[in-house]
């Protein structure tokens, strides 16, 4: 199969393990993440060939991120390294149970935050028919005007070349106010094939988290895609596919450790399974297994399962234990 292309900014992540405010902490652990990068790793672990398009600085953190991606089997030939900008970074408190961690971004000078990245190589890959699917999130559009314009071009090219585009809204209020996210969706809805969002995002954007009601509002914005999925954390997820409503429960976990990255992993599980055999129930089940692994371990992507692990659960192993 042709690879999936994901694009979006990677970040060096400095996590403070304690609970006092960032301003009084002195120790951080180095990690890395980024919604699209997480999904790329999730796909690679499920044996789906994946190309990640992005940019990092030609600096120690950029090298660290590239090395980790390569170790995960993600194809990085579309990751630009530039000496003109530093790699984007984020500092955060380790997340408490079900609460979003306090974060501080340092990405306005980064290659995608400053508008250095133009995505030309990714565009070429789409136009020349090298990739079979494109996945990204709304975060990418909020980094800079030029990154937003480059992202527009990529999804337009995908649409023109009949490459499906899956898109997770992934609202980050620190990056832009809710109105800006709303306008983005209104503008790009016609180019998208699949939409993912969290239930609270659906509520904030569409004043409802009912999947059918959301889909109707999306259709009024010009969305003509194949379906949309609302993620509901421990309550599972619901999807509407070609008019049909499908529901999946969360997969049982013994202990919730860190919920960050669950949504990105869920997307990877869904994509991997859906691309293989077009079976929505199965795809949602695989997605929730990956989400369950993600919440059972610390870090964004480190806990994502392999294909063999997913298959053991599909064959009847009924709980994720870590
Ligand atoms: P984020 O962007 O913070 O990762 P999201 O809104 O995209 O969040 P969630 O709904 O939080 O995603 O989680 C995605 C999926 O992960 C859920 O649909 C569910 O399958 C799984 N999941 C999340 N929380 C739990 C949990 N406590 N137990 C089991 N599975 C969970």
PDB file of N, CA and C in Angstrom, residues 82 100 148 242 270:
ATOM      1  N   UNK A  82      16.602  22.830   9.551  1.00  0.00           N
ATOM      2  CA  UNK A  82      17.096  24.144   9.164  1.00  0.00           C
ATOM      3  C   UNK A  82      17.946  24.771  10.267  1.00  0.00           C
ATOM      4  N   UNK A 100      -6.153  18.542  31.898  1.00  0.00           N
ATOM      5  CA  UNK A 100      -5.135  18.934  30.948  1.00  0.00           C
ATOM      6  C   UNK A 100      -3.953  19.534  31.703  1.00  0.00           C
ATOM      7  N   UNK A 148      -0.200  28.007   7.677  1.00  0.00           N
ATOM      8  CA  UNK A 148      -1.609  27.825   7.371  1.00  0.00           C
ATOM      9  C   UNK A 148      -1.823  27.767   5.847  1.00  0.00           C
ATOM     10  N   UNK A 242     -21.608   7.530   6.359  1.00  0.00           N
ATOM     11  CA  UNK A 242     -22.623   7.455   5.304  1.00  0.00           C
ATOM     12  C   UNK A 242     -24.022   7.312   5.910  1.00  0.00           C
ATOM     13  N   UNK A 270      -7.581   3.893  14.228  1.00  0.00           N
ATOM     14  CA  UNK A 270      -8.710   3.942  13.298  1.00  0.00           C
ATOM     15  C   UNK A 270      -8.225   3.898  11.845  1.00  0.00           C
TER      16      UNK A 270
END
